[in-house]
PDB file of C-alpha atoms in Angstrom:
ATOM      1  CA  UNK H   1      14.646  11.238   0.892  1.00  0.00           C
ATOM      2  CA  UNK H   2      12.225  12.341  -1.797  1.00  0.00           C
ATOM      3  CA  UNK H   3       8.643  13.325   0.655  1.00  0.00           C
ATOM      4  CA  UNK H   4       5.404  13.884  -1.039  1.00  0.00           C
ATOM      5  CA  UNK H   5       4.138  14.509   2.020  1.00  0.00           C
ATOM      6  CA  UNK H   6       3.755  13.799   5.495  1.00  0.00           C
ATOM      7  CA  UNK H   7       1.020  13.291   7.852  1.00  0.00           C
ATOM      8  CA  UNK H   8       1.736  12.775  11.609  1.00  0.00           C
ATOM      9  CA  UNK H   9      -0.699  11.161  13.161  1.00  0.00           C
ATOM     10  CA  UNK H  10      -2.098   8.604  11.217  1.00  0.00           C
ATOM     11  CA  UNK H  11      -4.457   5.996  12.338  1.00  0.00           C
ATOM     12  CA  UNK H  12      -5.369   3.679   9.243  1.00  0.00           C
ATOM     13  CA  UNK H  13      -1.907   2.302   7.841  1.00  0.00           C
ATOM     14  CA  UNK H  14      -0.604   0.117  10.715  1.00  0.00           C
ATOM     15  CA  UNK H  15      -1.680  -0.362  13.815  1.00  0.00           C
ATOM     16  CA  UNK H  16      -1.876   2.175  16.776  1.00  0.00           C
ATOM     17  CA  UNK H  17      -0.931   5.826  15.849  1.00  0.00           C
ATOM     18  CA  UNK H  18       1.479   6.312  12.683  1.00  0.00           C
ATOM     19  CA  UNK H  19       3.894   8.889  11.813  1.00  0.00           C
ATOM     20  CA  UNK H  20       3.063   8.021   7.450  1.00  0.00           C
ATOM     21  CA  UNK H  21       5.669   9.335   5.329  1.00  0.00           C
ATOM     22  CA  UNK H  22       3.857   9.615   1.849  1.00  0.00           C
ATOM     23  CA  UNK H  23       7.146   8.941  -0.671  1.00  0.00           C
ATOM     24  CA  UNK H  24       7.444  10.535  -4.498  1.00  0.00           C
ATOM     25  CA  UNK H  25       7.172   8.136  -7.659  1.00  0.00           C
ATOM     26  CA  UNK H  26       4.860   4.912  -8.255  1.00  0.00           C
ATOM     27  CA  UNK H  27       5.500   2.785 -11.299  1.00  0.00           C
ATOM     28  CA  UNK H  28       2.492   2.243 -12.201  1.00  0.00           C
ATOM     29  CA  UNK H  29      -0.403   3.832 -13.480  1.00  0.00           C
ATOM     30  CA  UNK H  30      -3.735   2.264 -11.954  1.00  0.00           C
ATOM     31  CA  UNK H  31      -6.934   3.697 -12.889  1.00  0.00           C
ATOM     32  CA  UNK H  32      -8.781   3.769  -9.343  1.00  0.00           C
ATOM     33  CA  UNK H  33      -5.851   6.076  -8.058  1.00  0.00           C
ATOM     34  CA  UNK H  34      -6.912   8.855  -5.544  1.00  0.00           C
ATOM     35  CA  UNK H  35      -3.277  10.304  -5.312  1.00  0.00           C
ATOM     36  CA  UNK H  36      -1.827  10.639  -8.884  1.00  0.00           C
ATOM     37  CA  UNK H  37      -0.212  13.846  -7.464  1.00  0.00           C
ATOM     38  CA  UNK H  38       2.308  11.330  -6.047  1.00  0.00           C
ATOM     39  CA  UNK H  39       3.294   9.833  -9.406  1.00  0.00           C
ATOM     40  CA  UNK H  40       6.162  12.235 -10.288  1.00  0.00           C
ATOM     41  CA  UNK H  41       9.493  12.816  -8.234  1.00  0.00           C
ATOM     42  CA  UNK H  42       9.158  16.962  -8.896  1.00  0.00           C
ATOM     43  CA  UNK H  43       6.478  17.336  -6.294  1.00  0.00           C
ATOM     44  CA  UNK H  44       7.648  17.355  -2.386  1.00  0.00           C
ATOM     45  CA  UNK H  45      10.510  17.910  -0.953  1.00  0.00           C
ATOM     46  CA  UNK H  46      14.019  16.308  -0.288  1.00  0.00           C
ATOM     47  CA  UNK H  47      14.496  15.867   3.100  1.00  0.00           C
ATOM     48  CA  UNK H  48      18.062  13.577   4.941  1.00  0.00           C
ATOM     49  CA  UNK H  49      17.271  10.439   7.548  1.00  0.00           C
ATOM     50  CA  UNK H  50      18.121  13.069  10.045  1.00  0.00           C
ATOM     51  CA  UNK H  51      15.780  15.807   9.733  1.00  0.00           C
ATOM     52  CA  UNK H  52      13.410  12.848   9.209  1.00  0.00           C
ATOM     53  CA  UNK H  53      14.404  11.102  12.127  1.00  0.00           C
ATOM     54  CA  UNK H  54      14.494  14.419  14.643  1.00  0.00           C
ATOM     55  CA  UNK H  55      10.593  15.049  13.501  1.00  0.00           C
ATOM     56  CA  UNK H  56       9.865  11.524  13.976  1.00  0.00           C
ATOM     57  CA  UNK H  57      10.860  11.564  17.994  1.00  0.00           C
ATOM     58  CA  UNK H  58       8.292  13.866  18.922  1.00  0.00           C
ATOM     59  CA  UNK H  59       5.818  12.128  18.497  1.00  0.00           C
ATOM     60  CA  UNK H  60       7.068   8.365  20.066  1.00  0.00           C
ATOM     61  CA  UNK H  61       4.636   9.417  23.182  1.00  0.00           C
ATOM     62  CA  UNK H  62       1.498   8.618  20.961  1.00  0.00           C
ATOM     63  CA  UNK H  63       2.638   5.683  19.595  1.00  0.00           C
ATOM     64  CA  UNK H  64       2.026   3.904  22.254  1.00  0.00           C
ATOM     65  CA  UNK H  65       2.837   0.118  21.814  1.00  0.00           C
ATOM     66  CA  UNK H  66       1.387  -0.498  18.228  1.00  0.00           C
ATOM     67  CA  UNK H  67       2.230   2.486  16.210  1.00  0.00           C
ATOM     68  CA  UNK H  68       5.536   3.449  14.223  1.00  0.00           C
ATOM     69  CA  UNK H  69       6.480   4.842  11.485  1.00  0.00           C
ATOM     70  CA  UNK H  70       4.664   3.892   7.789  1.00  0.00           C
ATOM     71  CA  UNK H  71       6.181   4.530   4.974  1.00  0.00           C
ATOM     72  CA  UNK H  72       3.284   5.107   2.084  1.00  0.00           C
ATOM     73  CA  UNK H  73       3.552   6.781  -1.522  1.00  0.00           C
ATOM     74  CA  UNK H  74       3.208   6.541  -4.563  1.00  0.00           C
ATOM     75  CA  UNK H  75       5.003   3.461  -4.427  1.00  0.00           C
ATOM     76  CA  UNK H  76       7.800   3.933  -1.412  1.00  0.00           C
ATOM     77  CA  UNK H  77       9.967   0.573  -2.167  1.00  0.00           C
ATOM     78  CA  UNK H  78      11.281   2.843  -5.015  1.00  0.00           C
ATOM     79  CA  UNK H  79      13.190   4.409  -1.972  1.00  0.00           C
ATOM     80  CA  UNK H  80      14.399   1.227  -0.472  1.00  0.00           C
ATOM     81  CA  UNK H  81      17.611   2.465   0.363  1.00  0.00           C
ATOM     82  CA  UNK H  82      16.885   5.535   2.261  1.00  0.00           C
ATOM     83  CA  UNK H  83      14.038   3.453   4.331  1.00  0.00           C
ATOM     84  CA  UNK H  84      16.691   0.298   5.284  1.00  0.00           C
ATOM     85  CA  UNK H  85      18.773   3.129   5.898  1.00  0.00           C
ATOM     86  CA  UNK H  86      16.244   5.127   8.121  1.00  0.00           C
ATOM     87  CA  UNK H  87      14.832   2.084   9.658  1.00  0.00           C
ATOM     88  CA  UNK H  88      18.070   1.278  11.139  1.00  0.00           C
ATOM     89  CA  UNK H  89      18.234   4.907  13.145  1.00  0.00           C
ATOM     90  CA  UNK H  90      14.495   4.044  13.946  1.00  0.00           C
ATOM     91  CA  UNK H  91      15.092   0.740  15.369  1.00  0.00           C
ATOM     92  CA  UNK H  92      17.959   1.944  17.414  1.00  0.00           C
ATOM     93  CA  UNK H  93      15.517   4.849  18.760  1.00  0.00           C
ATOM     94  CA  UNK H  94      12.828   1.364  19.851  1.00  0.00           C
ATOM     95  CA  UNK H  95      10.744   2.893  16.749  1.00  0.00           C
ATOM     96  CA  UNK H  96       8.933  -0.016  14.376  1.00  0.00           C
ATOM     97  CA  UNK H  97       7.575   0.650  10.804  1.00  0.00           C
ATOM     98  CA  UNK H  98       5.480  -0.246   8.379  1.00  0.00           C
ATOM     99  CA  UNK H  99       5.716  -0.395   4.262  1.00  0.00           C
ATOM    100  CA  UNK H 100       2.375   0.246   2.402  1.00  0.00           C
ATOM    101  CA  UNK H 101       3.678  -0.733  -1.105  1.00  0.00           C
ATOM    102  CA  UNK H 102       2.293  -2.392  -4.122  1.00  0.00           C
ATOM    103  CA  UNK H 103       4.792  -5.012  -4.378  1.00  0.00           C
ATOM    104  CA  UNK H 104       5.095  -3.941  -7.983  1.00  0.00           C
ATOM    105  CA  UNK H 105       9.020  -3.652  -7.494  1.00  0.00           C
ATOM    106  CA  UNK H 106      11.733  -5.231  -8.406  1.00  0.00           C
ATOM    107  CA  UNK H 107      13.290  -7.523  -5.426  1.00  0.00           C
ATOM    108  CA  UNK H 108      16.612  -6.341  -5.168  1.00  0.00           C
ATOM    109  CA  UNK H 109      18.829  -6.080  -1.943  1.00  0.00           C
ATOM    110  CA  UNK H 110      17.709  -2.862  -1.049  1.00  0.00           C
ATOM    111  CA  UNK H 111      14.238  -3.728  -1.315  1.00  0.00           C
ATOM    112  CA  UNK H 112      14.699  -7.180   0.893  1.00  0.00           C
ATOM    113  CA  UNK H 113      16.512  -5.282   3.961  1.00  0.00           C
ATOM    114  CA  UNK H 114      13.995  -2.529   3.783  1.00  0.00           C
ATOM    115  CA  UNK H 115      11.336  -5.434   3.861  1.00  0.00           C
ATOM    116  CA  UNK H 116      13.694  -7.132   6.501  1.00  0.00           C
ATOM    117  CA  UNK H 117      13.693  -4.768   8.714  1.00  0.00           C
ATOM    118  CA  UNK H 118       9.939  -3.748   8.809  1.00  0.00           C
ATOM    119  CA  UNK H 119       7.546  -4.750  11.743  1.00  0.00           C
ATOM    120  CA  UNK H 120       4.547  -5.817   8.953  1.00  0.00           C
ATOM    121  CA  UNK H 121       4.138  -5.098   5.575  1.00  0.00           C
ATOM    122  CA  UNK H 122       0.794  -3.749   3.729  1.00  0.00           C
ATOM    123  CA  UNK H 123       0.630  -5.105   0.365  1.00  0.00           C
ATOM    124  CA  UNK H 124      -1.844  -4.142  -2.359  1.00  0.00           C
ATOM    125  CA  UNK H 125      -2.992  -6.807  -3.791  1.00  0.00           C
ATOM    126  CA  UNK H 126      -4.775  -4.740  -7.170  1.00  0.00           C
ATOM    127  CA  UNK H 127      -5.829  -7.820  -9.232  1.00  0.00           C
ATOM    128  CA  UNK H 128      -6.000 -11.901  -9.222  1.00  0.00           C
ATOM    129  CA  UNK H 129      -4.344 -12.367 -13.103  1.00  0.00           C
ATOM    130  CA  UNK H 130      -1.842 -10.928 -15.165  1.00  0.00           C
ATOM    131  CA  UNK H 131      -3.890  -9.335 -17.824  1.00  0.00           C
ATOM    132  CA  UNK H 132      -6.047  -7.467 -15.752  1.00  0.00           C
ATOM    133  CA  UNK H 133      -2.993  -6.275 -13.808  1.00  0.00           C
ATOM    134  CA  UNK H 134      -1.679  -4.788 -16.847  1.00  0.00           C
ATOM    135  CA  UNK H 135      -5.117  -3.672 -18.250  1.00  0.00           C
ATOM    136  CA  UNK H 136      -5.906  -1.733 -15.011  1.00  0.00           C
ATOM    137  CA  UNK H 137      -2.350  -0.395 -13.619  1.00  0.00           C
ATOM    138  CA  UNK H 138       0.225  -1.307 -16.649  1.00  0.00           C
ATOM    139  CA  UNK H 139       2.071  -3.646 -13.824  1.00  0.00           C
ATOM    140  CA  UNK H 140       3.190  -6.864 -13.616  1.00  0.00           C
ATOM    141  CA  UNK H 141       1.675  -9.096 -11.622  1.00  0.00           C
ATOM    142  CA  UNK H 142       4.761 -11.392 -11.361  1.00  0.00           C
ATOM    143  CA  UNK H 143       6.814  -8.986  -9.223  1.00  0.00           C
ATOM    144  CA  UNK H 144       3.871  -8.699  -6.796  1.00  0.00           C
ATOM    145  CA  UNK H 145       4.072 -12.870  -6.936  1.00  0.00           C
ATOM    146  CA  UNK H 146       7.752 -12.268  -6.261  1.00  0.00           C
ATOM    147  CA  UNK H 147       7.290 -10.048  -3.681  1.00  0.00           C
ATOM    148  CA  UNK H 148       4.705 -12.384  -1.958  1.00  0.00           C
ATOM    149  CA  UNK H 149       7.087 -15.377  -2.031  1.00  0.00           C
ATOM    150  CA  UNK H 150       9.384 -13.433  -0.243  1.00  0.00           C
ATOM    151  CA  UNK H 151       7.442 -12.138   2.784  1.00  0.00           C
ATOM    152  CA  UNK H 152       6.404 -15.780   2.976  1.00  0.00           C
ATOM    153  CA  UNK H 153      10.282 -16.677   3.045  1.00  0.00           C
ATOM    154  CA  UNK H 154      10.828 -14.004   5.798  1.00  0.00           C
ATOM    155  CA  UNK H 155       7.490 -14.730   7.554  1.00  0.00           C
ATOM    156  CA  UNK H 156       6.546 -11.772   7.634  1.00  0.00           C
ATOM    157  CA  UNK H 157       3.257 -10.608   8.456  1.00  0.00           C
ATOM    158  CA  UNK H 158       1.196  -8.937   6.419  1.00  0.00           C
ATOM    159  CA  UNK H 159      -2.089  -6.908   5.782  1.00  0.00           C
ATOM    160  CA  UNK H 160      -3.485  -7.378   2.418  1.00  0.00           C
ATOM    161  CA  UNK H 161      -5.802  -4.940   0.875  1.00  0.00           C
ATOM    162  CA  UNK H 162      -7.283  -4.221  -2.320  1.00  0.00           C
ATOM    163  CA  UNK H 163      -9.670  -1.527  -3.659  1.00  0.00           C
ATOM    164  CA  UNK H 164     -13.028  -2.324  -4.968  1.00  0.00           C
ATOM    165  CA  UNK H 165     -14.612  -0.382  -7.798  1.00  0.00           C
ATOM    166  CA  UNK H 166     -18.072  -0.753  -9.680  1.00  0.00           C
ATOM    167  CA  UNK H 167     -17.699  -2.268 -12.580  1.00  0.00           C
ATOM    168  CA  UNK H 168     -14.570  -3.906 -12.437  1.00  0.00           C
ATOM    169  CA  UNK H 169     -13.989  -6.193  -9.919  1.00  0.00           C
ATOM    170  CA  UNK H 170     -17.030  -6.053  -7.616  1.00  0.00           C
ATOM    171  CA  UNK H 171     -18.484  -9.743  -7.520  1.00  0.00           C
ATOM    172  CA  UNK H 172     -18.202 -12.504  -5.697  1.00  0.00           C
ATOM    173  CA  UNK H 173     -16.435 -14.130  -9.178  1.00  0.00           C
ATOM    174  CA  UNK H 174     -13.498 -11.473  -8.914  1.00  0.00           C
ATOM    175  CA  UNK H 175     -12.892 -12.137  -4.810  1.00  0.00           C
ATOM    176  CA  UNK H 176     -12.545 -16.264  -5.386  1.00  0.00           C
ATOM    177  CA  UNK H 177     -10.189 -15.208  -7.710  1.00  0.00           C
ATOM    178  CA  UNK H 178      -8.678 -13.149  -5.358  1.00  0.00           C
ATOM    179  CA  UNK H 179      -8.495 -15.609  -2.411  1.00  0.00           C
ATOM    180  CA  UNK H 180      -6.814 -18.145  -5.071  1.00  0.00           C
ATOM    181  CA  UNK H 181      -4.058 -16.127  -6.097  1.00  0.00           C
ATOM    182  CA  UNK H 182      -3.493 -15.431  -1.994  1.00  0.00           C
ATOM    183  CA  UNK H 183      -4.017 -19.044  -0.933  1.00  0.00           C
ATOM    184  CA  UNK H 184      -0.075 -19.954  -0.863  1.00  0.00           C
ATOM    185  CA  UNK H 185       0.144 -17.135   1.330  1.00  0.00           C
ATOM    186  CA  UNK H 186      -2.510 -17.880   4.244  1.00  0.00           C
ATOM    187  CA  UNK H 187       0.191 -18.148   6.706  1.00  0.00           C
ATOM    188  CA  UNK H 188       1.500 -14.856   7.182  1.00  0.00           C
ATOM    189  CA  UNK H 189      -1.720 -13.114   5.830  1.00  0.00           C
ATOM    190  CA  UNK H 190      -2.905 -10.802   9.253  1.00  0.00           C
ATOM    191  CA  UNK H 191      -5.750  -9.253   7.458  1.00  0.00           C
ATOM    192  CA  UNK H 192      -7.532  -9.007   4.248  1.00  0.00           C
ATOM    193  CA  UNK H 193      -9.453  -5.220   3.863  1.00  0.00           C
ATOM    194  CA  UNK H 194     -11.246  -4.373   1.059  1.00  0.00           C
ATOM    195  CA  UNK H 195     -11.256  -0.926   0.314  1.00  0.00           C
ATOM    196  CA  UNK H 196     -14.116   1.283  -1.355  1.00  0.00           C
ATOM    197  CA  UNK H 197     -13.393   2.704  -4.576  1.00  0.00           C
ATOM    198  CA  UNK H 198     -14.193   6.803  -3.993  1.00  0.00           C
ATOM    199  CA  UNK H 199     -14.266   9.653  -6.402  1.00  0.00           C
ATOM    200  CA  UNK H 200     -12.218  12.464  -3.236  1.00  0.00           C
ATOM    201  CA  UNK H 201      -9.493  12.463  -5.919  1.00  0.00           C
ATOM    202  CA  UNK H 202     -10.613  13.633  -8.716  1.00  0.00           C
ATOM    203  CA  UNK H 203     -10.019  16.588  -8.195  1.00  0.00           C
ATOM    204  CA  UNK H 204      -6.512  15.978  -8.782  1.00  0.00           C
ATOM    205  CA  UNK H 205      -7.119  14.613 -12.047  1.00  0.00           C
ATOM    206  CA  UNK H 206      -8.568  18.156 -13.318  1.00  0.00           C
ATOM    207  CA  UNK H 207      -5.875  20.396 -11.535  1.00  0.00           C
ATOM    208  CA  UNK H 208      -2.807  18.142 -13.025  1.00  0.00           C
ATOM    209  CA  UNK H 209      -4.730  18.239 -16.830  1.00  0.00           C
ATOM    210  CA  UNK H 210      -4.646  14.536 -16.109  1.00  0.00           C
ATOM    211  CA  UNK H 211      -7.351  11.993 -17.802  1.00  0.00           C
ATOM    212  CA  UNK H 212      -9.560  10.174 -15.347  1.00  0.00           C
ATOM    213  CA  UNK H 213     -10.129   7.223 -16.944  1.00  0.00           C
ATOM    214  CA  UNK H 214     -13.332   6.326 -13.941  1.00  0.00           C
ATOM    215  CA  UNK H 215     -14.411   9.625 -14.134  1.00  0.00           C
ATOM    216  CA  UNK H 216     -18.208   8.323 -14.653  1.00  0.00           C
ATOM    217  CA  UNK H 217     -17.589   6.229 -11.710  1.00  0.00           C
ATOM    218  CA  UNK H 218     -19.711   6.369  -8.647  1.00  0.00           C
ATOM    219  CA  UNK H 219     -17.983   5.626  -5.412  1.00  0.00           C
ATOM    220  CA  UNK H 220     -19.143   2.109  -4.325  1.00  0.00           C
ATOM    221  CA  UNK H 221     -21.261   2.060  -1.735  1.00  0.00           C
ATOM    222  CA  UNK H 222     -20.632   0.802   2.095  1.00  0.00           C
ATOM    223  CA  UNK H 223     -23.278  -1.532   2.176  1.00  0.00           C
ATOM    224  CA  UNK H 224     -21.709  -3.512  -0.923  1.00  0.00           C
ATOM    225  CA  UNK H 225     -18.420  -3.194   0.616  1.00  0.00           C
ATOM    226  CA  UNK H 226     -19.994  -4.842   3.772  1.00  0.00           C
ATOM    227  CA  UNK H 227     -20.745  -7.818   1.856  1.00  0.00           C
ATOM    228  CA  UNK H 228     -17.995  -8.775  -0.050  1.00  0.00           C
ATOM    229  CA  UNK H 229     -15.915  -8.156   3.123  1.00  0.00           C
ATOM    230  CA  UNK H 230     -18.052 -10.200   4.948  1.00  0.00           C
ATOM    231  CA  UNK H 231     -17.720 -12.658   2.383  1.00  0.00           C
ATOM    232  CA  UNK H 232     -13.915 -13.113   2.048  1.00  0.00           C
ATOM    233  CA  UNK H 233     -14.328 -13.262   6.170  1.00  0.00           C
ATOM    234  CA  UNK H 234     -15.808 -16.304   5.486  1.00  0.00           C
ATOM    235  CA  UNK H 235     -14.224 -18.027   3.284  1.00  0.00           C
ATOM    236  CA  UNK H 236     -10.405 -16.595   4.211  1.00  0.00           C
ATOM    237  CA  UNK H 237     -11.350 -18.166   7.862  1.00  0.00           C
TER     238      UNK H 237
END
């Protein structure tokens, strides 16, 4: 498995404490990305499923009833076959896993198997229409819709996340578009969480000599985030 980095006791990407594997590679080029260093397959190291399992086992006492492993990235489902393989090994050791994905991948058999073995999926809905998705990520929204359709077919529990960026999607009209896109999936959505755009990853663009398309955009205020999250919570319930 191609690993970018590891966080041994993560608390944000899934329930409970997590052993989070950030995998290399991403097909998207999101303007708000705070981890452009994960785009390349050349940064990080390769580890076998057996090596990873041995490392993960050491942290089982911290997982409790809700914790486990989270596969993130980059786009983890670019390595869906390896996730499915390690996933089987995890299950044999009574360790569950979550996949944190953009959903912007082809729905291959490897992807289906990786999803089927998971306890939960965290899926980004980056933009609610094809034009915006292409403009701001260079991705295809239809891939995400197909992915969500498959999650619904499998009755897979899902957290939806959206990054809110000042001047792009930070108003109620945009939020209404997101909610409308998500309506067909209300039966499987456990939570819809808005995330504030921040500037903490800007230094990575400088280090990698990559153009930062949002270099002049300020971080979203917590006050505005709370307003929009409250609106989402009222509309979704």
